[in-house]
């Protein structure tokens, strides 16, 4: 085996070891190139708001990577649940009508806009539609 053959085989071996970790690049792993999970796409699901956290104003829950909140005035909000800083799941703070990350305290408005760093990218906002006790959350 000459030097070129050896390097080719070593290179293929290294690539083969890395391939199972994440085929198709970082996006295929559900992570951006910063390690933050990408906001869910093609969202379309329903939640029952007659029971659980969404039955009361100020409640919130996370489903399918989306945080769904019921404001103190009874309207519903839905945004991507992963903080755009490092991916920690955010919370809804009804008293101030905003989303807050418990990790480094990034804050987002009710429309997902960054109002305090260290996050520097807005959350993705989803549509909501209430039909009886069934809340549809969709892209
Ligand atoms: S992970 Fe949310 S502020 Fe750092």
XYZ file of N, CA and C and ligand atoms in Angstrom:
421
model
N 0.846 -1.183 0.000
C 0.000 0.000 0.000
C 0.887 1.241 0.000
N 0.617 2.145 -0.955
C 1.403 3.373 -0.955
C 0.725 4.430 -0.068
N 1.380 5.564 0.057
C 0.924 6.620 0.974
C -0.487 7.115 0.615
N -0.732 7.273 -0.685
C -2.036 7.783 -1.126
C -3.161 6.803 -0.777
N -2.903 5.505 -1.029
C -3.903 4.487 -0.690
C -4.205 4.488 0.816
N -3.119 4.601 1.601
C -3.289 4.592 3.053
C -4.166 5.782 3.509
N -3.850 6.969 2.997
C -4.609 8.155 3.393
C -6.072 8.052 2.955
N -6.315 7.512 1.784
C -7.680 7.327 1.319
C -8.456 6.400 2.246
N -7.811 5.312 2.655
C -8.511 4.359 3.528
C -8.744 4.950 4.911
N -7.780 5.689 5.429
C -7.949 6.323 6.741
C -9.076 7.350 6.670
N -9.084 8.118 5.594
C -10.132 9.143 5.435
C -11.504 8.526 5.359
N -11.649 7.466 4.614
C -12.942 6.788 4.510
C -13.335 6.206 5.861
N -12.363 5.660 6.569
C -12.651 5.098 7.888
C -13.150 6.151 8.845
N -12.522 7.310 8.856
C -12.942 8.379 9.760
C -14.331 8.869 9.394
N -14.591 8.999 8.113
C -15.914 9.448 7.679
C -16.981 8.437 8.056
N -16.650 7.163 7.929
C -17.613 6.120 8.275
C -17.938 6.151 9.767
N -16.942 6.485 10.596
C -17.192 6.580 12.033
C -18.102 7.746 12.370
N -17.955 8.848 11.660
C -18.745 10.040 11.958
C -20.143 9.986 11.367
N -20.320 9.277 10.269
C -21.595 9.280 9.556
C -22.789 8.875 10.410
N -22.693 7.803 11.235
C -23.872 7.430 12.016
C -24.273 8.483 13.045
N -23.351 9.339 13.434
C -23.667 10.364 14.431
C -24.714 11.312 13.880
N -24.583 11.704 12.638
C -25.511 12.681 12.099
C -25.426 12.705 10.580
N -26.200 11.916 9.925
C -26.206 11.899 8.473
C -26.891 13.145 7.941
N -26.348 13.684 6.899
C -27.009 14.778 6.212
C -26.793 16.132 6.842
N -25.829 16.294 7.668
C -25.551 17.609 8.226
C -26.317 17.852 9.506
N -26.043 18.970 10.124
C -26.624 19.276 11.428
C -28.130 19.425 11.373
N -28.657 19.955 10.298
C -30.103 20.169 10.220
C -30.860 18.853 10.341
N -30.274 17.761 9.833
C -30.942 16.468 9.916
C -31.024 15.973 11.344
N -30.206 16.497 12.230
C -30.232 16.111 13.635
C -31.248 16.939 14.407
N -31.930 17.856 13.769
C -32.857 18.726 14.470
C -32.145 19.813 15.245
N -30.918 20.078 14.900
C -30.143 21.112 15.589
C -29.624 22.102 14.554
N -29.562 23.340 14.947
C -28.934 24.313 14.078
C -27.434 24.212 14.264
N -26.697 25.009 13.539
C -25.250 24.932 13.676
C -24.765 25.560 14.969
N -25.664 26.101 15.782
C -25.272 26.625 17.087
C -25.677 25.664 18.198
N -26.278 24.530 17.852
C -26.688 23.558 18.856
C -28.081 23.797 19.390
N -28.746 24.848 18.953
C -30.105 25.131 19.407
C -31.079 24.361 18.524
N -32.030 23.637 19.126
C -33.009 22.929 18.300
C -33.732 23.904 17.372
N -33.963 23.476 16.148
C -34.689 24.340 15.222
C -36.153 24.380 15.605
N -36.795 25.503 15.338
C -38.219 25.637 15.636
C -38.989 24.615 14.799
N -39.993 23.973 15.399
C -40.772 22.993 14.640
C -41.384 23.616 13.377
N -41.407 22.816 12.320
C -42.000 23.253 11.056
C -43.240 22.415 10.776
N -44.096 22.914 9.920
C -45.320 22.203 9.525
C -46.130 21.766 10.751
N -46.242 22.655 11.683
C -46.973 22.379 12.924
C -48.473 22.372 12.647
N -49.147 21.378 13.176
C -50.614 21.329 13.088
C -51.118 20.262 14.056
N -51.540 20.697 15.231
C -52.088 19.771 16.223
C -53.108 20.514 17.070
N -53.846 19.757 17.858
C -54.841 20.382 18.735
C -54.561 19.989 20.183
N -55.003 20.832 21.078
C -54.936 20.543 22.513
C -56.300 20.856 23.109
N -56.653 20.074 24.126
C -57.908 20.282 24.845
C -57.655 21.327 25.923
N -58.346 22.438 25.867
C -58.114 23.510 26.841
C -59.131 23.477 27.986
N -59.925 22.410 28.047
C -60.913 22.327 29.129
C -60.308 21.743 30.404
N -59.146 21.100 30.283
C -58.482 20.520 31.456
C -56.997 20.860 31.410
N -56.332 20.655 32.533
C -54.890 20.856 32.578
C -54.505 22.321 32.636
N -53.252 22.577 32.284
C -52.663 23.904 32.450
C -53.389 24.986 31.658
N -53.938 24.612 30.517
C -54.573 25.633 29.674
C -56.024 25.910 30.051
N -56.519 25.240 31.079
C -57.902 25.480 31.510
C -58.035 26.797 32.261
N -56.908 27.326 32.740
C -56.936 28.561 33.531
C -56.077 29.636 32.874
N -56.525 30.864 33.011
C -55.711 31.980 32.522
C -54.352 31.951 33.216
N -53.305 32.194 32.465
C -51.950 32.201 33.016
C -51.251 30.856 32.893
N -51.971 29.818 32.496
C -51.355 28.496 32.381
C -50.611 28.328 31.069
N -49.730 27.362 31.056
C -49.023 27.047 29.808
C -48.559 25.604 29.824
N -48.298 25.081 28.647
C -47.725 23.745 28.506
C -46.876 23.698 27.250
N -46.049 22.659 27.168
C -45.202 22.457 25.995
C -45.627 21.166 25.318
N -45.860 21.241 24.034
C -46.218 20.059 23.254
C -45.576 20.169 21.878
N -44.955 19.093 21.446
C -44.358 19.025 20.106
C -43.386 20.173 19.831
N -42.660 20.592 20.859
C -41.678 21.654 20.675
C -42.268 23.048 20.649
N -43.540 23.168 20.982
C -44.230 24.462 20.985
C -44.721 24.735 22.403
N -44.529 25.960 22.883
C -45.100 26.350 24.169
C -46.404 27.091 23.882
N -47.449 26.607 24.518
C -48.779 27.177 24.333
C -49.168 27.821 25.661
N -49.534 29.064 25.623
C -49.840 29.794 26.851
C -51.224 30.424 26.765
N -51.863 30.490 27.919
C -53.141 31.192 28.034
C -52.874 32.446 28.857
N -53.048 33.585 28.242
C -52.728 34.845 28.914
C -53.729 35.124 30.029
N -53.415 36.127 30.813
C -54.336 36.514 31.885
C -55.644 37.053 31.339
N -55.669 37.467 30.097
C -56.922 37.925 29.495
C -57.639 36.804 28.739
N -57.067 35.579 28.762
C -57.746 34.422 28.197
C -57.465 34.138 26.740
N -56.566 34.889 26.132
C -56.194 34.585 24.751
C -55.057 33.558 24.752
N -54.861 32.911 23.615
C -53.840 31.869 23.520
C -52.665 32.333 22.654
N -51.479 31.921 23.091
C -50.248 32.220 22.367
C -49.539 30.896 22.094
N -48.819 30.829 21.013
C -48.034 29.627 20.710
C -46.742 30.060 20.020
N -45.621 29.687 20.616
C -44.306 30.001 20.050
C -43.397 28.786 20.228
N -42.297 28.776 19.505
C -41.331 27.685 19.658
C -40.814 27.679 21.101
N -40.683 26.482 21.665
C -40.393 26.348 23.099
C -38.912 26.428 23.442
N -38.054 26.250 22.468
C -36.612 26.232 22.748
C -36.047 27.642 22.694
N -35.415 28.034 23.774
C -34.746 29.340 23.804
C -33.751 29.404 22.656
N -33.715 30.539 22.003
C -32.820 30.675 20.850
C -31.373 30.923 21.258
N -31.114 30.982 22.557
C -29.725 31.120 23.005
C -29.039 29.760 23.006
N -29.489 28.858 23.887
C -28.860 27.541 23.950
C -29.868 26.405 23.991
N -31.130 26.727 23.745
C -32.111 25.662 23.573
C -32.892 25.233 24.794
N -32.695 25.870 25.920
C -33.459 25.523 27.119
C -34.945 25.809 26.886
N -35.801 24.971 27.422
C -37.240 25.186 27.273
C -37.665 26.402 28.098
N -38.343 27.310 27.446
C -38.748 28.557 28.096
C -40.038 28.365 28.885
N -40.353 29.347 29.721
C -41.595 29.382 30.495
C -42.405 30.596 30.090
N -43.684 30.572 30.430
C -44.527 31.751 30.228
C -44.765 32.399 31.586
N -44.580 33.704 31.650
C -44.828 34.449 32.885
C -46.048 35.321 32.631
N -47.184 34.866 33.144
C -48.451 35.531 32.828
C -48.517 36.942 33.392
N -47.935 37.160 34.562
C -48.028 38.482 35.198
C -47.395 39.577 34.341
N -46.416 39.219 33.546
C -45.783 40.206 32.663
C -46.020 39.881 31.195
N -46.813 38.856 30.926
C -47.203 38.483 29.563
C -45.984 38.281 28.657
N -45.010 37.529 29.149
C -43.813 37.295 28.336
C -43.278 35.892 28.573
N -42.378 35.494 27.705
C -41.708 34.203 27.815
C -40.307 34.451 28.374
N -39.915 33.603 29.329
C -38.625 33.787 29.998
C -37.879 32.457 30.012
N -36.605 32.539 29.723
C -35.761 31.343 29.787
C -35.185 31.206 31.191
N -35.345 30.043 31.817
C -34.835 29.865 33.175
C -33.318 29.670 33.235
N -32.686 29.515 32.080
C -31.262 29.222 32.074
C -30.412 30.484 32.269
N -30.521 31.441 31.338
C -29.729 32.678 31.448
C -30.625 33.908 31.402
N -31.910 33.698 31.614
C -32.883 34.789 31.755
C -33.152 35.600 30.484
N -32.978 35.018 29.333
C -33.415 35.708 28.117
C -34.928 35.887 28.204
N -35.408 36.978 27.621
C -36.843 37.249 27.681
C -37.366 37.582 26.293
N -38.616 37.165 26.072
C -39.267 37.329 24.771
C -40.664 37.881 25.014
N -41.092 38.775 24.142
C -42.444 39.326 24.250
C -43.479 38.239 23.946
N -44.736 38.583 24.118
C -45.816 37.631 23.828
C -45.858 37.275 22.345
N -45.194 38.066 21.519
C -45.122 37.757 20.087
C -43.774 37.141 19.708
N -43.004 36.718 20.719
C -41.771 35.990 20.459
C -40.554 36.831 20.174
N -40.677 38.144 20.307
C -39.543 39.029 20.008
C -38.614 39.107 21.217
N -37.322 39.002 20.965
C -36.331 39.108 22.049
C -36.429 40.493 22.679
N -36.601 40.528 24.000
C -36.603 41.814 24.714
C -35.417 41.901 25.677
N -34.781 40.753 25.917
C -33.579 40.754 26.765
C -32.710 39.570 26.382
N -31.429 39.813 26.189
C -30.492 38.755 25.844
C -30.222 37.865 27.037
N -29.346 36.888 26.847
C -28.378 36.766 25.757
C -28.944 36.228 24.439
N -30.161 35.770 24.390
C -30.707 35.332 23.100
C -30.722 36.530 22.145
N -30.463 36.265 20.869
C -30.494 37.364 19.902
C -31.343 37.027 18.684
N -32.125 35.959 18.796
C -33.001 35.563 17.690
C -34.405 35.360 18.250
N -35.388 35.847 17.535
C -36.776 35.735 17.985
C -37.261 34.292 17.961
N -38.298 34.035 18.744
C -38.974 32.747 18.707
C -39.858 32.687 17.471
N -40.197 31.477 17.039
C -41.140 31.309 15.929
C -42.557 31.329 16.495
N -43.412 32.095 15.863
C -44.796 32.230 16.317
C -45.691 31.323 15.476
N -46.621 30.660 16.138
C -47.587 29.794 15.456
C -48.985 30.366 15.625
N -49.859 29.976 14.733
C -51.255 30.416 14.784
C -52.021 29.565 15.778
N -53.084 30.147 16.326
C -53.989 29.383 17.181
C -55.418 29.675 16.747
N -56.263 28.681 16.909
C -57.670 28.830 16.558
C -58.483 27.974 17.529
N -59.391 28.608 18.251
C -60.177 27.900 19.256
C -61.538 27.518 18.693
N -61.871 26.234 18.839
C -63.174 25.729 18.409
C -63.738 24.920 19.578
N -64.621 25.513 20.345
C -65.086 24.872 21.563
C -63.944 24.789 22.561
N -63.616 23.586 23.000
C -62.471 23.405 23.899
C -61.240 22.901 23.176
N -61.306 22.852 21.867
C -60.190 22.351 21.075
C -59.410 23.528 20.477
N -58.171 23.635 20.892
C -57.311 24.701 20.370
C -56.395 24.120 19.302
N -56.524 24.625 18.099
C -55.633 24.193 17.018
C -54.403 25.085 17.024
N -53.241 24.475 16.961
C -51.963 25.191 16.861
C -51.358 24.794 15.529
N -51.053 25.800 14.713
C -50.589 25.453 13.359
C -49.653 26.527 12.796
N -48.865 26.085 11.821
C -47.909 26.985 11.150
C -48.645 27.913 10.205
S -30.426 29.087 27.101
Fe -31.956 30.596 27.301
S -30.919 32.366 27.911
Fe -29.358 30.891 27.657
